[in-house]
Amino acid sequence: MSVLDIKDLRVEFPGRKSVFVAVDDVTLSVDAGKVLGVVGESGAGKSTVGNAVIGLLQEPGHIAGGEVYLHGKRIDQLPYKEKRRLRGRKIGMIFQDPLTSLDPLQTVESQLLETIRTHLPLSRSQARQRAIELIESVGIPDASERIKQYPHQFSGGMRQRVVIALALCAEPELVIADEPTTALDVSIQAQILDLMKKLCRERNVAMLVITHDMGVIADITDHVAVMYHGELVEYGETTQVLGAPEHPYTQSLISAVPRPDIKVERFPVVNYIEKAGTPQKQIDIASHWLGKARDYEKVTGPLVQIKDLEKRFETRGSIFPSRRKYFQAVKKVSFDINEGETFGLVGESGSGKSTIARLITGLYQPSGGSILFGKTELTSLKNRKDVLAMRRQMQMIFQDPYSSLNARMRVSDIIGEPIKFHRLASSNAEVRQIVDDLLDHVGLGAAAGKKFPHEFSGGQRQRISIARALATRPRFLICDEPTSALDVSIQAQILNLLKDLQQELGLTMLFISHDLAVIRQMCNRIGVMRHGELCEVSDCDQLFEAPQHPYTRELLNLMPSLELLSRANLATA
Amino acid sequence: MIGFAARRILQALIVMLVVALLAFTMFRFVGDPINQMVGIETSIEEREALRERLGLNDPVAVQFFRFITNAAQFDFGTSYQFRQPVSELFAKRIPATLELSFTSALFALIVGIPMGIYAGLNRESPISKLFLSVSLIGISLPTFFIGILLIFLFSVTLQWLPSFGRGETVQIGSWWTTGFLTISGLKALILPSITLGLYQMTLIMRLIRAEMLEVIRTDYIKFARARGLPDRLVNFRHALKNTLVPVITITGLQLGAIIAFATITETVFQWPGMGLMFLQAVQNVDIPIMSAYLMLTAFLFVTINFIVDILYFFIDPRLRVGRP
């Protein structure tokens, strides 16, 4: 008998005008000691399945049909109090962001103790003993000491271990993990996934892993369920589904995952879902305003030369210089970017890659070293007019498409603003024409200009960001994790758009990402960063085929293996 | 922690010095103090003698230093109206104001916090909506109007409660008088403290409600529910404690405001506290009382702010580390 059985589950969210069906007709089961993955893109209803099982659907959502069984006992219709007793005791849950899922004002110990003592008839000292054993078993050293600390004294990976310990502390039979590693670095992700796999086998727990990440699915699941728009489109053994997907959606989803193994010209696009940027009127770059006036001074040698760049942040201020403390975010970094190439920077969070982008654009002032752009030394620019002239030539695309656009401005104003600011057009009518053309060119259509940013999806907003960056006719584009907030199918579209634009306009790009597969597809040369230092710079293929630095090799090893994913029968367009 | 407290105390001292300078300037330079002290028939020689005796001919810095030294010993000179030392006058009035303020602060907290928690947890319930609309009245009606309304209802129409004064008081120690120990004293407290505390109550209620709504959406509350913790633990140990930091800030400042600006309520209810005395001092240009009141108010706010800052350390462990 399976631990969890879901039959024909239907979850509805009644709205003002109509009922939104988040999950429809989903049938799943998980056995003890096995891991079932639920995969899909945002809005597919995969988290709703998990919340429905544990009984924590956001009001006014409710289970409108179907049955949920735990060990053969029906649980979806239990009264509130009995349902609550199941939580933690029979069903544990792990959340996405370890930084926010622990109460910041309580020690780890008190959070563990209250949970253990809510569910198990143990005395305080027995419960404490159990808590220490648990913390040890999730791989935190010095358990009896660390348990007395507060969540903020743990790193992200350690906090996720604490969360896992909390989810397991009353020995549940089923654990639901909702995007358990999405917020973590790739090396920490590998450790947490190993830990989850180990605990699942050792304790014979059934595990439901909800994720958008094919790598996680390939890594730890035994079975996988693919969801699309609230429905189950494919369900079976992981090797079967990933190796020989039957449903066209699964096929296109798998083909859209960037390949780390070989470089392809373009990303395969998931045309099953959201239309891949409706083909709009294309503009002829050569004769258009965008292509004109690109008479930048010719450079011999690299376009950007960075030499011994340093940045330190003050972590403790004091009026005495000797008492000040600094954090060295970028340490003596030197590299060149050639005209027309895409240079990739890869590294884990905190490695200083975004800081470099901000130093180049002038958002931060460097503490030392030089940045040569063409023939101009950026660090010594004093005159505001010169600074603006340089800024016009370099533009940035940010990671979060939700916070990087002003929510109170119309899209046409957002894109038109840099044109007006730099006085690149002679009249308002011309500005309007250029904005319309830009919107057409990035695949949104001129009509989008009248709308506000909140009316667009994440991918569409990133297109707006790109149009805004192009509006100053830049020569150098810095993309800071431009797709890491997006679903894989949307990511493929955006990356293709960037590639096209680069070819048409001859842009030079600095592309920053933590995702090695994306980096491989996008970049000509790659720099690997760690703790503010540049470990290695080499050509794209060489980095992947013959990495020199031990850290690069470590990163490459940690990439989730996607060998399972069948590519042979999929078109690589 | 100790370094932090020391720095705060230093800042507080600077604030007090600045206020003292203002109070001193008012005392020394708004009109001629001698003119206000003596009658018209005093001769110029006598005035000069008095000026010399009071040290008003000394350099300003010396006078300021003397003013501070005296103020540090609660010596603010002699009231023009009453011909009594200002500190004695205040000592007589302070118990009335403090008792009224603490009663109304207590009322605001005891009623406001549970209402706020309820309204935050049961957002859609009709009772929460009732709380919100009633609180709107509390915020928008002026204090004197509420006071008069209450007097009209409970003193004039129903004749349950007294409309003015402190009732019978009992002497404790050398200078403290309390109304807490007699029935008439307690009865007299009810109307003024409700009048004074109503605004604070609604403020606290709305603040707690807003904070609760915010905290309840966080991941750690969801996680606490997913661990099957009883609602009592989730709502009080996890949710309420996380709402407290902003609530303590506002409550602290409001307590200062209650004590310092009880003037209107004290006037409406003829409450023999500092506020009433201050108002009379303003009418009679009694500058020593005014400058002492200014110093006292500043001292209250500075002290409360200091206590609030220290409380943060006990509530939020994140502040205890990383700060020298």
mmCIF file of C-alpha atoms in Angstrom, chain B residues 47-226:
data_model
loop_
_atom_site.group_PDB
_atom_site.id
_atom_site.type_symbol
_atom_site.label_atom_id
_atom_site.label_comp_id
_atom_site.label_asym_id
_atom_site.label_seq_id
_atom_site.Cartn_x
_atom_site.Cartn_y
_atom_site.Cartn_z
ATOM 1 C CA ARG B 47 16.228 96.031 41.120
ATOM 2 C CA GLU B 48 19.963 96.274 40.517
ATOM 3 C CA ALA B 49 20.655 94.673 43.892
ATOM 4 C CA LEU B 50 18.292 91.830 43.078
ATOM 5 C CA ARG B 51 19.892 91.439 39.656
ATOM 6 C CA GLU B 52 23.305 91.186 41.275
ATOM 7 C CA ARG B 53 22.056 88.760 43.944
ATOM 8 C CA LEU B 54 20.462 86.454 41.332
ATOM 9 C CA GLY B 55 23.673 86.534 39.300
ATOM 10 C CA LEU B 56 21.989 87.992 36.218
ATOM 11 C CA ASN B 57 25.005 90.243 35.580
ATOM 12 C CA ASP B 58 27.386 87.310 35.205
ATOM 13 C CA PRO B 59 28.549 86.210 31.742
ATOM 14 C CA VAL B 60 25.955 84.150 29.850
ATOM 15 C CA ALA B 61 28.106 81.014 29.908
ATOM 16 C CA VAL B 62 28.422 81.176 33.676
ATOM 17 C CA GLN B 63 24.689 81.658 34.011
ATOM 18 C CA PHE B 64 23.978 78.728 31.705
ATOM 19 C CA PHE B 65 26.321 76.529 33.688
ATOM 20 C CA ARG B 66 24.586 77.558 36.896
ATOM 21 C CA PHE B 67 21.203 76.858 35.288
ATOM 22 C CA ILE B 68 22.277 73.332 34.337
ATOM 23 C CA THR B 69 23.802 72.623 37.739
ATOM 24 C CA ASN B 70 20.586 73.738 39.392
ATOM 25 C CA ALA B 71 18.410 71.824 36.935
ATOM 26 C CA ALA B 72 20.403 68.669 37.603
ATOM 27 C CA GLN B 73 19.362 69.070 41.239
ATOM 28 C CA PHE B 74 15.745 69.754 40.262
ATOM 29 C CA ASP B 75 16.052 73.403 41.174
ATOM 30 C CA PHE B 76 14.224 75.474 38.584
ATOM 31 C CA GLY B 77 13.828 78.654 40.565
ATOM 32 C CA THR B 78 10.700 80.216 41.986
ATOM 33 C CA SER B 79 7.336 80.419 40.296
ATOM 34 C CA TYR B 80 6.227 84.002 39.573
ATOM 35 C CA GLN B 81 2.582 83.275 40.320
ATOM 36 C CA PHE B 82 2.825 81.147 43.413
ATOM 37 C CA ARG B 83 6.060 82.448 44.978
ATOM 38 C CA GLN B 84 7.011 78.844 45.644
ATOM 39 C CA PRO B 85 9.928 76.754 44.337
ATOM 40 C CA VAL B 86 8.957 75.257 40.962
ATOM 41 C CA SER B 87 10.222 71.811 41.949
ATOM 42 C CA GLU B 88 7.826 71.729 44.897
ATOM 43 C CA LEU B 89 4.913 72.709 42.684
ATOM 44 C CA PHE B 90 5.792 69.940 40.241
ATOM 45 C CA ALA B 91 6.229 67.403 43.004
ATOM 46 C CA LYS B 92 2.664 68.158 44.100
ATOM 47 C CA ARG B 93 1.302 67.811 40.584
ATOM 48 C CA ILE B 94 3.330 64.913 39.188
ATOM 49 C CA PRO B 95 1.503 62.061 40.991
ATOM 50 C CA ALA B 96 -1.833 63.135 39.511
ATOM 51 C CA THR B 97 -0.504 63.244 35.974
ATOM 52 C CA LEU B 98 1.503 60.023 36.240
ATOM 53 C CA GLU B 99 -1.430 58.083 37.689
ATOM 54 C CA LEU B 100 -3.719 59.344 34.965
ATOM 55 C CA SER B 101 -1.169 58.624 32.221
ATOM 56 C CA PHE B 102 -0.338 55.115 33.344
ATOM 57 C CA THR B 103 -3.983 54.217 33.796
ATOM 58 C CA SER B 104 -4.811 55.388 30.308
ATOM 59 C CA ALA B 105 -1.714 53.708 28.809
ATOM 60 C CA LEU B 106 -2.700 50.492 30.550
ATOM 61 C CA PHE B 107 -6.228 50.855 29.228
ATOM 62 C CA ALA B 108 -4.908 51.455 25.716
ATOM 63 C CA LEU B 109 -2.656 48.375 25.868
ATOM 64 C CA ILE B 110 -5.083 46.004 27.567
ATOM 65 C CA VAL B 111 -7.909 46.817 25.191
ATOM 66 C CA GLY B 112 -5.887 47.669 22.086
ATOM 67 C CA ILE B 113 -3.616 44.622 21.885
ATOM 68 C CA PRO B 114 -6.288 41.901 22.055
ATOM 69 C CA MET B 115 -8.486 43.839 19.636
ATOM 70 C CA GLY B 116 -5.565 44.184 17.245
ATOM 71 C CA ILE B 117 -4.699 40.502 17.462
ATOM 72 C CA TYR B 118 -8.295 39.509 16.893
ATOM 73 C CA ALA B 119 -8.722 41.832 13.940
ATOM 74 C CA GLY B 120 -5.423 40.646 12.448
ATOM 75 C CA LEU B 121 -6.274 36.964 12.740
ATOM 76 C CA ASN B 122 -9.916 37.196 11.715
ATOM 77 C CA ARG B 123 -9.638 39.719 9.001
ATOM 78 C CA GLU B 124 -13.021 39.138 7.419
ATOM 79 C CA SER B 125 -15.155 38.713 10.534
ATOM 80 C CA PRO B 126 -17.872 41.312 11.197
ATOM 81 C CA ILE B 127 -16.448 41.995 14.669
ATOM 82 C CA SER B 128 -13.089 43.001 13.152
ATOM 83 C CA LYS B 129 -14.877 45.338 10.801
ATOM 84 C CA LEU B 130 -16.782 46.819 13.739
ATOM 85 C CA PHE B 131 -13.478 47.340 15.599
ATOM 86 C CA LEU B 132 -12.070 49.120 12.598
ATOM 87 C CA SER B 133 -14.991 51.473 12.140
ATOM 88 C CA VAL B 134 -15.144 52.268 15.854
ATOM 89 C CA SER B 135 -11.425 52.914 15.884
ATOM 90 C CA LEU B 136 -11.895 55.376 13.082
ATOM 91 C CA ILE B 137 -14.045 57.416 15.442
ATOM 92 C CA GLY B 138 -11.363 57.199 18.130
ATOM 93 C CA ILE B 139 -8.760 58.546 15.740
ATOM 94 C CA SER B 140 -10.820 61.286 14.146
ATOM 95 C CA LEU B 141 -12.682 62.810 17.105
ATOM 96 C CA PRO B 142 -10.754 65.480 19.003
ATOM 97 C CA THR B 143 -9.904 64.676 22.626
ATOM 98 C CA PHE B 144 -11.830 67.546 24.203
ATOM 99 C CA PHE B 145 -14.958 66.517 22.345
ATOM 100 C CA ILE B 146 -14.725 62.913 23.568
ATOM 101 C CA GLY B 147 -14.177 64.202 27.097
ATOM 102 C CA ILE B 148 -17.203 66.476 26.984
ATOM 103 C CA LEU B 149 -19.283 63.710 25.422
ATOM 104 C CA LEU B 150 -18.316 61.288 28.194
ATOM 105 C CA ILE B 151 -19.048 63.887 30.871
ATOM 106 C CA PHE B 152 -22.426 64.594 29.342
ATOM 107 C CA LEU B 153 -23.305 60.893 29.168
ATOM 108 C CA PHE B 154 -21.913 59.459 32.399
ATOM 109 C CA SER B 155 -21.804 62.459 34.728
ATOM 110 C CA VAL B 156 -24.668 64.655 33.683
ATOM 111 C CA THR B 157 -27.247 62.255 32.263
ATOM 112 C CA LEU B 158 -26.547 59.013 34.124
ATOM 113 C CA GLN B 159 -24.775 60.625 37.093
ATOM 114 C CA TRP B 160 -22.551 57.544 37.589
ATOM 115 C CA LEU B 161 -19.164 59.140 37.574
ATOM 116 C CA PRO B 162 -17.710 62.467 38.711
ATOM 117 C CA SER B 163 -17.032 65.033 36.029
ATOM 118 C CA PHE B 164 -13.959 66.730 37.509
ATOM 119 C CA GLY B 165 -11.115 66.434 40.003
ATOM 120 C CA ARG B 166 -9.312 63.436 41.470
ATOM 121 C CA GLY B 167 -11.775 62.485 44.185
ATOM 122 C CA GLU B 168 -10.334 61.578 47.577
ATOM 123 C CA THR B 169 -6.628 60.966 47.621
ATOM 124 C CA VAL B 170 -4.375 59.218 50.109
ATOM 125 C CA GLN B 171 -0.943 60.495 51.067
ATOM 126 C CA ILE B 172 1.899 58.018 50.598
ATOM 127 C CA GLY B 173 5.355 58.949 51.804
ATOM 128 C CA SER B 174 6.314 62.604 51.933
ATOM 129 C CA TRP B 175 4.969 63.848 48.600
ATOM 130 C CA TRP B 176 3.093 61.175 46.647
ATOM 131 C CA THR B 177 -0.707 61.309 46.700
ATOM 132 C CA THR B 178 -2.669 58.504 45.148
ATOM 133 C CA GLY B 179 -6.257 58.130 43.989
ATOM 134 C CA PHE B 180 -5.902 54.381 43.533
ATOM 135 C CA LEU B 181 -6.845 53.552 47.122
ATOM 136 C CA THR B 182 -10.236 55.192 47.448
ATOM 137 C CA ILE B 183 -13.483 54.392 45.632
ATOM 138 C CA SER B 184 -14.044 58.002 44.663
ATOM 139 C CA GLY B 185 -10.446 58.285 43.472
ATOM 140 C CA LEU B 186 -10.840 55.268 41.218
ATOM 141 C CA LYS B 187 -14.204 56.485 39.941
ATOM 142 C CA ALA B 188 -12.696 59.857 39.114
ATOM 143 C CA LEU B 189 -9.951 58.158 37.091
ATOM 144 C CA ILE B 190 -12.277 56.317 34.700
ATOM 145 C CA LEU B 191 -13.524 59.080 32.421
ATOM 146 C CA PRO B 192 -10.280 61.040 32.025
ATOM 147 C CA SER B 193 -8.177 57.951 31.373
ATOM 148 C CA ILE B 194 -10.570 56.683 28.718
ATOM 149 C CA THR B 195 -10.557 60.118 27.116
ATOM 150 C CA LEU B 196 -6.778 60.298 27.181
ATOM 151 C CA GLY B 197 -6.186 56.668 26.132
ATOM 152 C CA LEU B 198 -8.746 56.304 23.360
ATOM 153 C CA TYR B 199 -6.524 57.643 20.624
ATOM 154 C CA GLN B 200 -3.592 55.508 21.775
ATOM 155 C CA MET B 201 -5.823 52.460 21.978
ATOM 156 C CA THR B 202 -7.003 52.794 18.403
ATOM 157 C CA LEU B 203 -3.492 53.469 17.236
ATOM 158 C CA ILE B 204 -2.130 50.358 18.959
ATOM 159 C CA MET B 205 -5.009 48.282 17.676
ATOM 160 C CA ARG B 206 -4.520 49.341 14.085
ATOM 161 C CA LEU B 207 -0.773 48.927 14.333
ATOM 162 C CA ILE B 208 -0.982 45.414 15.776
ATOM 163 C CA ARG B 209 -3.579 44.447 13.202
ATOM 164 C CA ALA B 210 -1.442 45.668 10.308
ATOM 165 C CA GLU B 211 1.687 43.979 11.678
ATOM 166 C CA MET B 212 -0.170 40.730 12.330
ATOM 167 C CA LEU B 213 -1.495 40.670 8.776
ATOM 168 C CA GLU B 214 2.048 41.137 7.561
ATOM 169 C CA VAL B 215 3.637 38.521 9.813
ATOM 170 C CA ILE B 216 0.980 35.901 9.167
ATOM 171 C CA ARG B 217 1.895 35.855 5.501
ATOM 172 C CA THR B 218 5.541 35.048 6.211
ATOM 173 C CA ASP B 219 7.111 31.681 5.527
ATOM 174 C CA TYR B 220 7.965 30.952 9.139
ATOM 175 C CA ILE B 221 4.320 31.175 10.156
ATOM 176 C CA LYS B 222 3.361 28.869 7.283
ATOM 177 C CA PHE B 223 6.146 26.524 8.328
ATOM 178 C CA ALA B 224 4.993 26.636 11.961
ATOM 179 C CA ARG B 225 1.500 25.659 10.819
ATOM 180 C CA ALA B 226 2.903 22.939 8.575
#
